[in-house]
Amino acid sequence: MLLFFTLGLLIHFVFFASIFDIYFTSPLVHGMTPQFTPLPPPARRLVLFVADGLRADALYELDENGNSRAPFIRNIIMHEGSWGISHTRVPTESRPGHVALIAGFYEDVSAVAKGWKENPVEFDSLFNESKYTWSWGSPDILPMFAKGASGDHVYTYSYDAKREDFGAQDATKLDTWVFDNVKDFFHHARNNQSLFSKINEEKIVFFLHLLGIDTNGHAHRPSSRDYKHNIKKVDDGVKEIVSMFNHFYGNDGKTTFIFTSDHGMTDWGSHGAGHPSETLTPLVTWGAGIKYPQRVSAQQFDDAFLKEWRLENWKRLDVNQADIAPLMTSLIGVPFPLNSVGILPVDYLNNTDLFKAESMFTNAVQILEQFKVKMTQKKEVTLPFLFTPFKLLSDSKQFNILRKARSYIKHRKFDEVVSLCKELIHLALKGLSYYHTYDRFFLGVNVVIGFVGWISYASLLIIKSHSNLIKGVSKEVKKPSHLLPCSFVAIGILVAFFLLIQACPWTYYVYGLLPLPIWYAVLREFQVIQDLVVSVLTYPLSHFVGYLLAFTLGIEVLVLSFFYRYMLTAGLTAFAAWPFLTRLWTRAKMTSLSWTFFSLLLAVFPLMPVVGRKPDISLVMGAGLLVLLLSLCVVTSLMKRKDSFIKEELLVHLLQVLSTVLSMYVVYSTQSSLLRKQGLPLMNQIISWATLASSLVVPLLSSPVLFQRLFSILLSLMSTYLLLSTGYEALFPLVLSCLMFVWINIEQETLQQSGVCCKQKLTSIQFSYNTDITQFRQLYLDDIRRAFFLVFFLVTAFFGTGNIASINSFDLASVYCFLTVFSPFMMGALMMWKILIPFVLVMCAFEAVQLTTQLSSKSLFLIVLVISDIMALHFFFLVKDYGSWLDIGTRQLLACTAWLFMYISASPNRLWMLSDPGLDLNLLHAIRACISHYVIVMSMTIFLVFLNGLAQLLTTKKLRLCGKPKSHFM
């Protein structure tokens, strides 16, 4: 059996890794020739201001008194330059936004799997093509462009990361630091001849990254006075920098200024998804080569922003974010970034029609070069008779379009040139996508065939070894034929030869050959298949169809719950009615009523807003009080049973109650301190970390009696969860745990009702690491329901409060009791642990269910495997390589979660799992595709690898305050 699970792990690792080869490979190509406009550029230098996290409406709208928050920028719009909205793409994160702005392409999707590291793939950028670039700002942004540049011509100046403190008195100091250092830089240049000569060269860039607005938005929300005041500070700083540049260069009129943002921000202070408040960013340009303001009487847009902002008489020029890169390159005359897919917005240019036409032609040739290289690469590794070219852009059509464009330029038909080049760009971009996804169908078919084969084999193994379904069917053992293995070997040789002559990557061999041994194993069990068919035919058709429909409906509800949280509510409501549809109601009325009550209560949470959007500390305090009240009731009840409750265990419970009280105090006092802008008190921070550290140790001191141990685990984890809560989610683990306690009881009632085993008192059952395997029983039909309940509760634990699907849903305020200085590793780890705490509670409860129902975790594991694999097969077809974290991450999370459940929630042997490096890599890839911040991903991986072992450790291990550990057996 151990061999089966090990092979299963490896197979599922291949299935999961295939998603990255199919959907998440790099679309970038290399080997193109740099292209630049052959005419003199209008500017010698460019100054790029990026106000991180600045929403378009926050900059353009007027305040309640009719005044602009950014009077200097508004004056530019009305008297000196051009303006519009830059439409960003999701994921709306800082790195993808800056890559689009400076490199001209939307973040390489393979970087999703690599955690947005510094330059996970090589790409060209404006900075790399410039003669010199000087940049000031955040240490999280600047290094990725400096390290990706060829040569030593990109200079960075960044402040210490500790300055990024969400609880600091004034985050505008981050922007003030940038402005002050730029001024000092130019002051120093006057006394440094070498530096002075460099900054007087042409084709140079100055980049100012302003993080204060984003920091204040996260800490205080975009509607706060702090956020709006920061905008005014930035406006003042930009005004001073512009004045300094004009003075330094003697008003030579050769400087271009561009002011924009990498992404916006939601009303609740987050970003990452595709809400308009996140994707609409400002773009204001002025200086050399930029058109002056254009007064118009009417403009046609699908929104009402112009009227709201009182800018309806100034022409608005919207662009896509990647279009800003070719605009900047054309202004200073450097080659277009080689990987840029941006389309030059010629309406921003104040130059001759010839310059616009030549620039647009260069833009088209630069993108066409990428198409040619991509087509050549694919053609070289595909058999001639199998290669299907992109028909919309054949070689002859490319030649005709380029020849016609040159002819139009010669005859001074510049408008026709621009239109023709835009047509060529759109065709080239479609062709790039076509060749990038050329092998997707072939790989997808192989993975699906392997998937179906694996599900079939696991189902046959359940029927053959863990059930009585075919025990009564007489069968003759036939001698195995050599035809079957020979046939599969021959097919394997043909597939390998086909891949070899096409010079396919080694991973293609894995995906192409893996289905063969899986289906060979399935067909070897042909006798089991025959016996199964015979057994099913003897079963009443109506019953069979009914069970099949119920199983299918359950799977679809699970699938839909990942997309629509209210499906969890529908499922829990159905759970609430379950006892009344069976004889449980007549046998155990109190248990049935409790089950119904807590199921309906838990069903409320998926209907509530996503966590973090409406913080309410009073709800956190209320949850703490409920925990204290429940603790009092339980301790009082246990003290009445003197034989099972000793002083040592009473002391443990009192420590946990004290920990809960301290957590409530820390939450309240920390929020008060942050509201007064006094930062995080050191004592609160110490208590928070001490509570977190002790939460996994204190339960081990409690009695191994089932109820007492589970309650001790709840108390310890709730103390930590309160510290990580900002609103109603603090109540979620408490309600979930109550339902889990009832689940343990109701499963005992169902077993007694079916006559499988006798009911045991929960007060007499103890967790034991060494379980007598002779007590395990065969699987029954009702065990499929138990496995489904487990998967459903795990899904509910993940998505019940809606804070896992997208980074957009995370609220940094959740970790303010532990730290406020921006630390992605630590913040990511804490937020992941918050999400995993309900998961741990479910797993601990399930340990009890297996123990009380005498159910082998190996047999149940196989059922969970089949359910999760069927879900994963659904999600395989829904994976997308575009969209927001909510779009990309959720679908990818669905597939990985199914495998995650299979190997972490119901593994039959925890020891091999904890030491298997393949699992760590599998989960690492799984989570990286789901969450946008790479540190969150790494942290979650560490937790998930050990999570199931942690559940068993928490329930079975017993420590003593003094003396030797004591073992407990049933």
PDB file of C-alpha atoms in Angstrom, residues 354 357-358 361 404-414 417 421:
ATOM      1  CA  LEU A 354       6.230  61.790 -40.467  1.00  0.00           C
ATOM      2  CA  ALA A 357       4.209  57.363 -38.953  1.00  0.00           C
ATOM      3  CA  GLU A 358       7.841  56.258 -38.652  1.00  0.00           C
ATOM      4  CA  PHE A 361       6.018  51.605 -38.334  1.00  0.00           C
ATOM      5  CA  LYS A 404       2.278  49.180 -48.515  1.00  0.00           C
ATOM      6  CA  ALA A 405       3.178  51.025 -45.284  1.00  0.00           C
ATOM      7  CA  ARG A 406       6.494  52.149 -46.812  1.00  0.00           C
ATOM      8  CA  SER A 407       4.673  53.291 -49.918  1.00  0.00           C
ATOM      9  CA  TYR A 408       2.219  55.324 -47.833  1.00  0.00           C
ATOM     10  CA  ILE A 409       5.104  57.006 -46.001  1.00  0.00           C
ATOM     11  CA  LYS A 410       6.719  57.865 -49.334  1.00  0.00           C
ATOM     12  CA  HIS A 411       3.475  59.392 -50.579  1.00  0.00           C
ATOM     13  CA  ARG A 412       2.933  61.174 -47.223  1.00  0.00           C
ATOM     14  CA  LYS A 413      -0.295  59.273 -46.408  1.00  0.00           C
ATOM     15  CA  PHE A 414       0.558  59.199 -42.726  1.00  0.00           C
ATOM     16  CA  VAL A 417       0.321  54.265 -42.248  1.00  0.00           C
ATOM     17  CA  CYS A 421       0.525  49.395 -38.700  1.00  0.00           C
TER      18      CYS A 421
END
